[in-house]
mmCIF file of C-alpha atoms in Angstrom:
data_model
loop_
_atom_site.group_PDB
_atom_site.id
_atom_site.type_symbol
_atom_site.label_atom_id
_atom_site.label_comp_id
_atom_site.label_asym_id
_atom_site.label_seq_id
_atom_site.Cartn_x
_atom_site.Cartn_y
_atom_site.Cartn_z
ATOM 1 C CA MET A 6 28.220 -6.887 56.148
ATOM 2 C CA PRO A 7 26.649 -3.636 55.456
ATOM 3 C CA ASP A 8 27.818 -1.222 52.150
ATOM 4 C CA THR A 9 30.173 1.499 52.804
ATOM 5 C CA PRO A 10 29.550 4.787 51.784
ATOM 6 C CA GLN A 11 33.267 3.341 49.315
ATOM 7 C CA THR A 12 31.595 0.545 47.987
ATOM 8 C CA LEU A 13 28.067 2.380 47.328
ATOM 9 C CA ASP A 14 30.395 5.378 46.147
ATOM 10 C CA SER A 15 32.641 2.163 43.507
ATOM 11 C CA LEU A 16 29.151 0.549 42.132
ATOM 12 C CA ARG A 17 27.516 4.351 40.965
ATOM 13 C CA ALA A 18 30.600 4.828 39.101
ATOM 14 C CA ARG A 19 30.511 1.079 37.942
ATOM 15 C CA ILE A 20 26.609 2.436 36.570
ATOM 16 C CA ASP A 21 27.919 5.380 35.147
ATOM 17 C CA GLU A 22 30.618 3.442 33.097
ATOM 18 C CA ILE A 23 27.463 0.996 31.786
ATOM 19 C CA ASP A 24 25.578 4.471 31.159
ATOM 20 C CA ASP A 25 28.049 5.444 28.829
ATOM 21 C CA SER A 26 28.794 2.052 27.293
ATOM 22 C CA ILE A 27 24.849 1.598 26.750
ATOM 23 C CA HIS A 28 25.092 5.245 25.147
ATOM 24 C CA ASP A 29 27.908 4.721 23.024
ATOM 25 C CA LEU A 30 25.877 1.306 21.624
ATOM 26 C CA ILE A 31 23.022 3.730 20.860
ATOM 27 C CA MET A 32 25.057 6.147 18.895
ATOM 28 C CA GLN A 33 26.851 3.310 17.297
ATOM 29 C CA ARG A 34 23.208 2.181 16.300
ATOM 30 C CA ALA A 35 21.899 4.781 14.677
ATOM 31 C CA GLY A 36 24.611 4.907 12.462
ATOM 32 C CA VAL A 37 24.261 1.553 11.123
ATOM 33 C CA VAL A 38 20.138 3.054 10.748
ATOM 34 C CA GLN A 39 22.268 5.834 8.980
ATOM 35 C CA ASP A 40 23.546 3.364 6.694
ATOM 36 C CA ILE A 41 20.398 1.393 6.077
ATOM 37 C CA ALA A 42 18.702 4.471 5.166
ATOM 38 C CA ALA A 43 21.364 5.636 2.536
ATOM 39 C CA ALA A 44 21.353 1.931 0.668
ATOM 40 C CA LYS A 45 17.776 1.009 0.771
ATOM 41 C CA SER A 46 15.775 2.391 -2.484
ATOM 42 C CA SER A 47 13.067 4.905 -1.987
ATOM 43 C CA ASP A 48 9.998 2.318 -2.119
ATOM 44 C CA GLN A 49 11.096 0.434 1.130
ATOM 45 C CA PRO A 50 9.674 1.442 4.160
ATOM 46 C CA ALA A 51 11.041 2.494 6.875
ATOM 47 C CA MET A 52 9.396 0.845 9.239
ATOM 48 C CA ARG A 53 8.861 -3.047 9.246
ATOM 49 C CA PRO A 54 6.381 -4.447 11.936
ATOM 50 C CA GLY A 55 7.902 -7.965 11.530
ATOM 51 C CA ARG A 56 11.267 -7.186 12.085
ATOM 52 C CA GLU A 57 10.475 -5.272 15.196
ATOM 53 C CA ALA A 58 8.448 -8.060 15.959
ATOM 54 C CA ALA A 59 11.198 -10.453 15.844
ATOM 55 C CA ILE A 60 13.972 -8.029 17.812
ATOM 56 C CA LEU A 61 11.189 -7.979 20.848
ATOM 57 C CA ARG A 62 11.244 -11.836 20.818
ATOM 58 C CA ARG A 63 14.946 -12.151 20.161
ATOM 59 C CA LEU A 64 14.994 -9.746 23.662
ATOM 60 C CA ALA A 65 12.021 -11.449 25.232
ATOM 61 C CA ALA A 66 13.979 -15.219 24.623
ATOM 62 C CA ARG A 67 17.367 -13.780 25.974
ATOM 63 C CA HIS A 68 16.402 -11.497 29.262
ATOM 64 C CA LYS A 69 17.284 -12.560 32.644
ATOM 65 C CA GLY A 70 17.658 -11.409 35.362
ATOM 66 C CA ALA A 71 15.213 -8.936 37.942
ATOM 67 C CA PHE A 72 15.128 -6.214 35.542
ATOM 68 C CA PRO A 73 11.388 -6.080 34.063
ATOM 69 C CA LEU A 74 10.378 -7.784 30.662
ATOM 70 C CA PRO A 75 7.672 -5.073 29.784
ATOM 71 C CA GLU A 76 10.342 -2.270 30.728
ATOM 72 C CA LEU A 77 12.633 -3.968 28.436
ATOM 73 C CA THR A 78 10.225 -3.829 25.713
ATOM 74 C CA ARG A 79 9.599 -0.703 25.655
ATOM 75 C CA ILE A 80 12.506 0.762 26.261
ATOM 76 C CA TRP A 81 13.519 -0.996 22.733
ATOM 77 C CA ARG A 82 9.990 0.146 21.410
ATOM 78 C CA GLU A 83 10.923 4.038 22.203
ATOM 79 C CA LEU A 84 14.254 3.292 20.446
ATOM 80 C CA MET A 85 13.231 1.538 17.295
ATOM 81 C CA THR A 86 10.279 4.208 16.750
ATOM 82 C CA GLY A 87 13.040 6.978 16.938
ATOM 83 C CA PHE A 88 15.285 5.270 14.608
ATOM 84 C CA THR A 89 12.139 4.863 12.153
ATOM 85 C CA ARG A 90 11.739 8.414 12.387
ATOM 86 C CA MET A 91 15.080 9.057 11.484
ATOM 87 C CA GLN A 92 14.863 7.533 8.298
ATOM 88 C CA GLY A 93 12.226 9.810 7.116
ATOM 89 C CA PRO A 94 8.006 11.648 8.206
ATOM 90 C CA PHE A 95 6.741 9.410 11.137
ATOM 91 C CA ALA A 96 3.331 10.061 12.757
ATOM 92 C CA VAL A 97 0.278 8.024 13.609
ATOM 93 C CA ALA A 98 -3.884 8.678 13.451
ATOM 94 C CA VAL A 99 -5.030 7.504 16.350
ATOM 95 C CA HIS A 100 -9.293 6.553 16.298
ATOM 96 C CA THR A 101 -10.149 8.364 20.041
ATOM 97 C CA PRO A 102 -13.570 8.837 20.390
ATOM 98 C CA GLU A 103 -15.098 11.292 22.616
ATOM 99 C CA GLY A 104 -14.158 10.675 26.297
ATOM 100 C CA ARG A 105 -11.971 7.324 25.290
ATOM 101 C CA ASP A 106 -8.107 7.437 25.079
ATOM 102 C CA ASP A 107 -7.418 3.967 25.666
ATOM 103 C CA LEU A 108 -6.248 3.546 22.204
ATOM 104 C CA TRP A 109 -4.366 6.991 22.294
ATOM 105 C CA ASP A 110 -2.568 5.389 25.141
ATOM 106 C CA ILE A 111 -1.805 2.341 23.255
ATOM 107 C CA ALA A 112 -0.502 3.476 20.526
ATOM 108 C CA ARG A 113 1.376 6.186 22.454
ATOM 109 C CA ASP A 114 2.951 3.383 24.627
ATOM 110 C CA HIS A 115 4.041 1.384 21.202
ATOM 111 C CA TYR A 116 4.261 4.303 18.556
ATOM 112 C CA GLY A 117 6.696 6.259 21.323
ATOM 113 C CA SER A 118 6.381 9.578 23.477
ATOM 114 C CA HIS A 119 7.572 11.865 20.923
ATOM 115 C CA THR A 120 5.731 10.856 17.605
ATOM 116 C CA PRO A 121 3.370 13.187 15.982
ATOM 117 C CA MET A 122 0.129 11.607 16.875
ATOM 118 C CA THR A 123 -3.119 12.864 15.435
ATOM 119 C CA ALA A 124 -6.268 12.158 17.335
ATOM 120 C CA VAL A 125 -9.399 11.524 15.102
ATOM 121 C CA ALA A 126 -13.176 10.259 15.714
ATOM 122 C CA GLY A 127 -13.535 7.427 13.341
ATOM 123 C CA PRO A 128 -11.636 4.254 12.631
ATOM 124 C CA ILE A 129 -11.953 5.496 8.519
ATOM 125 C CA GLN A 130 -10.516 8.748 9.367
ATOM 126 C CA ALA A 131 -8.008 7.282 10.791
ATOM 127 C CA ILE A 132 -7.206 5.042 7.808
ATOM 128 C CA ARG A 133 -8.045 7.863 5.324
ATOM 129 C CA ALA A 134 -5.361 9.652 6.671
ATOM 130 C CA VAL A 135 -2.945 6.696 6.022
ATOM 131 C CA HIS A 136 -4.593 6.619 2.493
ATOM 132 C CA GLU A 137 -4.304 10.292 2.496
ATOM 133 C CA GLY A 138 -0.635 10.511 3.346
ATOM 134 C CA SER A 139 -0.660 12.774 6.747
ATOM 135 C CA ALA A 140 -0.526 9.705 8.465
ATOM 136 C CA THR A 141 1.997 6.261 8.726
ATOM 137 C CA ILE A 142 -0.107 4.215 10.902
ATOM 138 C CA ALA A 143 -3.789 4.262 11.785
ATOM 139 C CA VAL A 144 -4.309 2.582 15.378
ATOM 140 C CA VAL A 145 -8.071 1.570 15.368
ATOM 141 C CA PRO A 146 -10.371 -0.557 17.307
ATOM 142 C CA TRP A 147 -10.472 -4.619 16.655
ATOM 143 C CA PRO A 148 -13.743 -5.731 14.968
ATOM 144 C CA VAL A 149 -17.163 -5.996 16.369
ATOM 145 C CA GLU A 150 -19.268 -8.492 15.563
ATOM 146 C CA ALA A 151 -22.115 -6.805 16.422
ATOM 147 C CA ASP A 152 -21.284 -3.420 13.832
ATOM 148 C CA SER A 153 -23.426 -3.550 11.228
ATOM 149 C CA ASP A 154 -21.268 -1.215 8.957
ATOM 150 C CA PRO A 155 -17.846 -2.269 10.618
ATOM 151 C CA TRP A 156 -14.469 -0.272 9.460
ATOM 152 C CA TRP A 157 -12.454 -2.652 7.867
ATOM 153 C CA ARG A 158 -14.614 -3.066 4.728
ATOM 154 C CA VAL A 159 -12.344 0.123 3.296
ATOM 155 C CA LEU A 160 -9.708 -3.068 3.178
ATOM 156 C CA VAL A 161 -11.832 -4.425 1.181
ATOM 157 C CA SER A 162 -10.187 -3.868 -2.352
ATOM 158 C CA GLU A 163 -8.258 -4.944 -4.749
ATOM 159 C CA ASP A 164 -6.520 -1.120 -4.858
ATOM 160 C CA PRO A 165 -2.752 -1.452 -4.323
ATOM 161 C CA ARG A 166 -3.109 2.075 -2.684
ATOM 162 C CA THR A 167 -5.574 0.510 -0.391
ATOM 163 C CA PRO A 168 -3.637 0.122 3.087
ATOM 164 C CA ARG A 169 -3.706 -3.325 5.148
ATOM 165 C CA ILE A 170 -3.617 -4.373 8.496
ATOM 166 C CA VAL A 171 -0.008 -4.831 9.574
ATOM 167 C CA GLY A 172 0.074 -4.902 13.792
ATOM 168 C CA SER A 173 -1.701 -5.637 16.993
ATOM 169 C CA LEU A 174 -1.415 -3.626 19.695
ATOM 170 C CA PRO A 175 -0.546 -3.885 22.608
ATOM 171 C CA PHE A 176 2.379 -6.011 21.406
ATOM 172 C CA ILE A 177 3.110 -7.380 24.773
ATOM 173 C CA VAL A 178 0.698 -8.360 26.029
ATOM 174 C CA THR A 179 0.637 -8.854 30.488
ATOM 175 C CA GLU A 180 -1.655 -9.433 33.246
ATOM 176 C CA ARG A 181 -2.194 -5.975 33.630
ATOM 177 C CA ASN A 182 -3.336 -5.558 30.356
ATOM 178 C CA ARG A 183 -4.885 -8.014 29.469
ATOM 179 C CA ASP A 184 -8.507 -7.565 29.619
ATOM 180 C CA GLU A 185 -7.795 -4.164 28.438
ATOM 181 C CA PRO A 186 -9.189 -2.664 24.384
ATOM 182 C CA MET A 187 -6.546 -4.374 21.656
ATOM 183 C CA ALA A 188 -6.245 -2.326 18.558
ATOM 184 C CA LEU A 189 -4.667 -2.593 14.554
ATOM 185 C CA ALA A 190 -2.357 -0.660 13.263
ATOM 186 C CA VAL A 191 -3.271 -0.350 10.016
ATOM 187 C CA ALA A 192 -0.843 1.270 6.774
ATOM 188 C CA HIS A 193 1.265 1.295 3.396
ATOM 189 C CA ILE A 194 3.619 -2.003 4.571
ATOM 190 C CA ALA A 195 3.713 -5.330 2.632
ATOM 191 C CA PRO A 196 2.921 -7.779 6.189
ATOM 192 C CA GLU A 197 6.733 -10.177 5.917
ATOM 193 C CA PRO A 198 6.621 -13.740 7.901
ATOM 194 C CA THR A 199 8.098 -14.007 11.597
ATOM 195 C CA GLY A 200 7.411 -17.501 12.453
ATOM 196 C CA ASP A 201 4.339 -16.699 14.559
ATOM 197 C CA ASP A 202 1.869 -14.731 13.049
ATOM 198 C CA ARG A 203 -2.161 -14.382 12.363
ATOM 199 C CA ALA A 204 -3.929 -13.437 8.785
ATOM 200 C CA MET A 205 -6.780 -11.530 8.701
ATOM 201 C CA ILE A 206 -8.734 -12.608 5.377
ATOM 202 C CA ALA A 207 -11.927 -11.007 3.891
ATOM 203 C CA ILE A 208 -14.329 -13.521 1.980
ATOM 204 C CA GLU A 209 -17.010 -11.641 -0.093
ATOM 205 C CA VAL A 210 -19.927 -14.935 -0.901
ATOM 206 C CA ALA A 211 -22.845 -14.167 -3.137
ATOM 207 C CA ALA A 212 -25.182 -16.892 -0.506
ATOM 208 C CA ASP A 213 -25.274 -17.520 2.891
ATOM 209 C CA ILE A 214 -22.972 -19.836 3.669
ATOM 210 C CA SER A 215 -22.741 -21.081 8.225
ATOM 211 C CA ARG A 216 -19.644 -20.787 9.952
ATOM 212 C CA SER A 217 -19.595 -23.823 10.770
ATOM 213 C CA ARG A 218 -18.908 -25.021 7.052
ATOM 214 C CA LEU A 219 -16.693 -21.728 6.893
ATOM 215 C CA LYS A 220 -14.383 -22.615 9.597
ATOM 216 C CA GLN A 221 -14.076 -26.624 8.015
ATOM 217 C CA THR A 222 -13.559 -25.561 5.003
ATOM 218 C CA LEU A 223 -10.946 -23.190 6.313
ATOM 219 C CA GLU A 224 -9.460 -25.743 8.253
ATOM 220 C CA ALA A 225 -9.761 -28.321 4.700
ATOM 221 C CA VAL A 226 -6.950 -26.534 3.025
ATOM 222 C CA GLY A 227 -4.567 -25.288 5.799
ATOM 223 C CA LEU A 228 -5.912 -22.089 7.033
ATOM 224 C CA PRO A 229 -6.667 -22.616 10.885
ATOM 225 C CA PRO A 230 -9.236 -19.652 11.495
ATOM 226 C CA VAL A 231 -9.435 -18.090 15.144
ATOM 227 C CA ALA A 232 -12.084 -15.381 14.700
ATOM 228 C CA PHE A 233 -14.853 -14.502 12.407
ATOM 229 C CA TRP A 234 -16.851 -11.398 11.852
ATOM 230 C CA THR A 235 -19.470 -11.300 9.110
ATOM 231 C CA ARG A 236 -21.169 -7.973 7.825
ATOM 232 C CA PRO A 237 -24.076 -9.505 6.359
ATOM 233 C CA ALA A 238 -25.776 -9.120 2.993
ATOM 234 C CA ARG A 239 -27.646 -5.399 2.875
ATOM 235 C CA SER A 240 -29.826 -5.909 0.152
ATOM 236 C CA ALA A 241 -30.841 -8.996 -2.610
ATOM 237 C CA ASP A 242 -27.292 -7.597 -4.978
ATOM 238 C CA ASP A 243 -25.038 -7.505 -2.190
ATOM 239 C CA HIS A 244 -22.918 -9.758 -0.969
ATOM 240 C CA ALA A 245 -22.291 -11.044 3.105
ATOM 241 C CA ILE A 246 -18.479 -10.264 4.054
ATOM 242 C CA HIS A 247 -16.604 -12.603 6.384
ATOM 243 C CA LEU A 248 -13.748 -11.458 8.369
ATOM 244 C CA VAL A 249 -11.643 -14.239 9.537
ATOM 245 C CA GLU A 250 -8.377 -13.876 11.188
ATOM 246 C CA VAL A 251 -6.212 -17.368 10.693
ATOM 247 C CA ALA A 252 -3.685 -18.612 12.347
ATOM 248 C CA ASP A 253 -0.904 -18.450 9.927
ATOM 249 C CA PHE A 254 1.214 -16.432 7.480
ATOM 250 C CA VAL A 255 -0.300 -15.818 4.165
ATOM 251 C CA ALA A 256 0.928 -14.103 1.148
ATOM 252 C CA THR A 257 -1.632 -12.792 -0.942
ATOM 253 C CA ASP A 258 -0.407 -15.174 -4.198
ATOM 254 C CA ASP A 259 -0.559 -18.425 -1.424
ATOM 255 C CA ASN A 260 -2.114 -21.091 -2.861
ATOM 256 C CA ARG A 261 -4.347 -22.106 0.248
ATOM 257 C CA LEU A 262 -6.292 -18.878 -0.621
ATOM 258 C CA GLU A 263 -7.487 -20.372 -4.446
ATOM 259 C CA ARG A 264 -7.848 -24.069 -3.153
ATOM 260 C CA LEU A 265 -10.590 -21.732 -1.189
ATOM 261 C CA SER A 266 -12.008 -20.398 -3.952
ATOM 262 C CA GLU A 267 -12.334 -23.658 -5.848
ATOM 263 C CA ARG A 268 -14.079 -24.910 -2.301
ATOM 264 C CA LEU A 269 -16.523 -22.580 -1.968
ATOM 265 C CA ASP A 270 -17.128 -22.142 -6.105
ATOM 266 C CA GLU A 271 -20.454 -21.909 -5.999
ATOM 267 C CA LEU A 272 -20.845 -18.830 -3.898
ATOM 268 C CA SER A 273 -19.330 -16.724 -6.189
ATOM 269 C CA PRO A 274 -16.265 -16.494 -3.485
ATOM 270 C CA ARG A 275 -13.987 -12.937 -3.384
ATOM 271 C CA ILE A 276 -10.988 -13.245 -1.462
ATOM 272 C CA HIS A 277 -9.179 -10.307 -0.110
ATOM 273 C CA MET A 278 -5.913 -10.321 1.962
ATOM 274 C CA ILE A 279 -6.409 -7.517 4.199
ATOM 275 C CA GLY A 280 -3.152 -7.979 6.254
ATOM 276 C CA GLY A 281 -1.590 -9.565 8.837
ATOM 277 C CA PHE A 282 0.230 -9.345 11.760
ATOM 278 C CA ALA A 283 2.833 -10.902 13.861
ATOM 279 C CA THR A 284 1.341 -12.598 17.048
ATOM 280 C CA PRO A 285 1.834 -10.914 20.445
ATOM 281 C CA ILE A 286 4.327 -11.911 23.198
ATOM 282 C CA ALA A 287 2.045 -13.169 25.939
ATOM 283 C CA ILE A 288 3.964 -12.633 29.385
ATOM 284 C CA GLY A 289 2.517 -14.724 33.128
ATOM 285 C CA ARG A 290 -0.540 -16.421 30.786
ATOM 286 C CA ARG A 291 -2.287 -18.179 33.420
ATOM 287 C CA SER A 292 -2.467 -22.136 32.471
#
């Protein structure tokens, strides 16, 4: 039987009731966020990428029905960024070379339509904005093997003021965006475990080492490598630096790092944790 005007009106009235309920819950959540902000110490960050990733994974796992999951997660990204901005200043610096806005679009999708964002010409300028405090997050490109002077070298430091990698963008990977560029987020935030994580480890060595041997050594100490990038030594006094993506959460005091150093002892290694991130959610991955 076709819908009657009265039936349609009642359904639309029900939608209005649901909208009001959603709005009421958002306002309630905002009140809880204000309570959390008041309870936090001044040195605790408003943004917690690991916590945000856990929320999105939980929602993705329980989601049912016809409403598309990417759209659902986009709504929650807007909400989470809005709640973060309630707790203090929040701004993003994005590597946006002339004629390219792909990372800008990725950053806008992830950090919200009203978050202050600044375009900068290079990734190191974006990281400098975080270091100097004019931005909370720097959005920079994924490492490229062919780059002889990679941006990530500025994170290879023992200085506690050095920002760290805290996120991989986009966090929701679909068939539509699977082949598009990816980005990394850099901030003054300590990564936290989420149950499915990646670590970024920089290994400085005083002599050559093959990737095959480095891979075997990492695996032997329980650090499964996913990808490698290398900045070769540029002089006799310089050290080569290998950046390794590891499929696990790795804390700065993880004893696997000490065992790695011991196994590479003849190369005078210096090992730096330059960050980590929650593994993105993949939707519609082909087998």
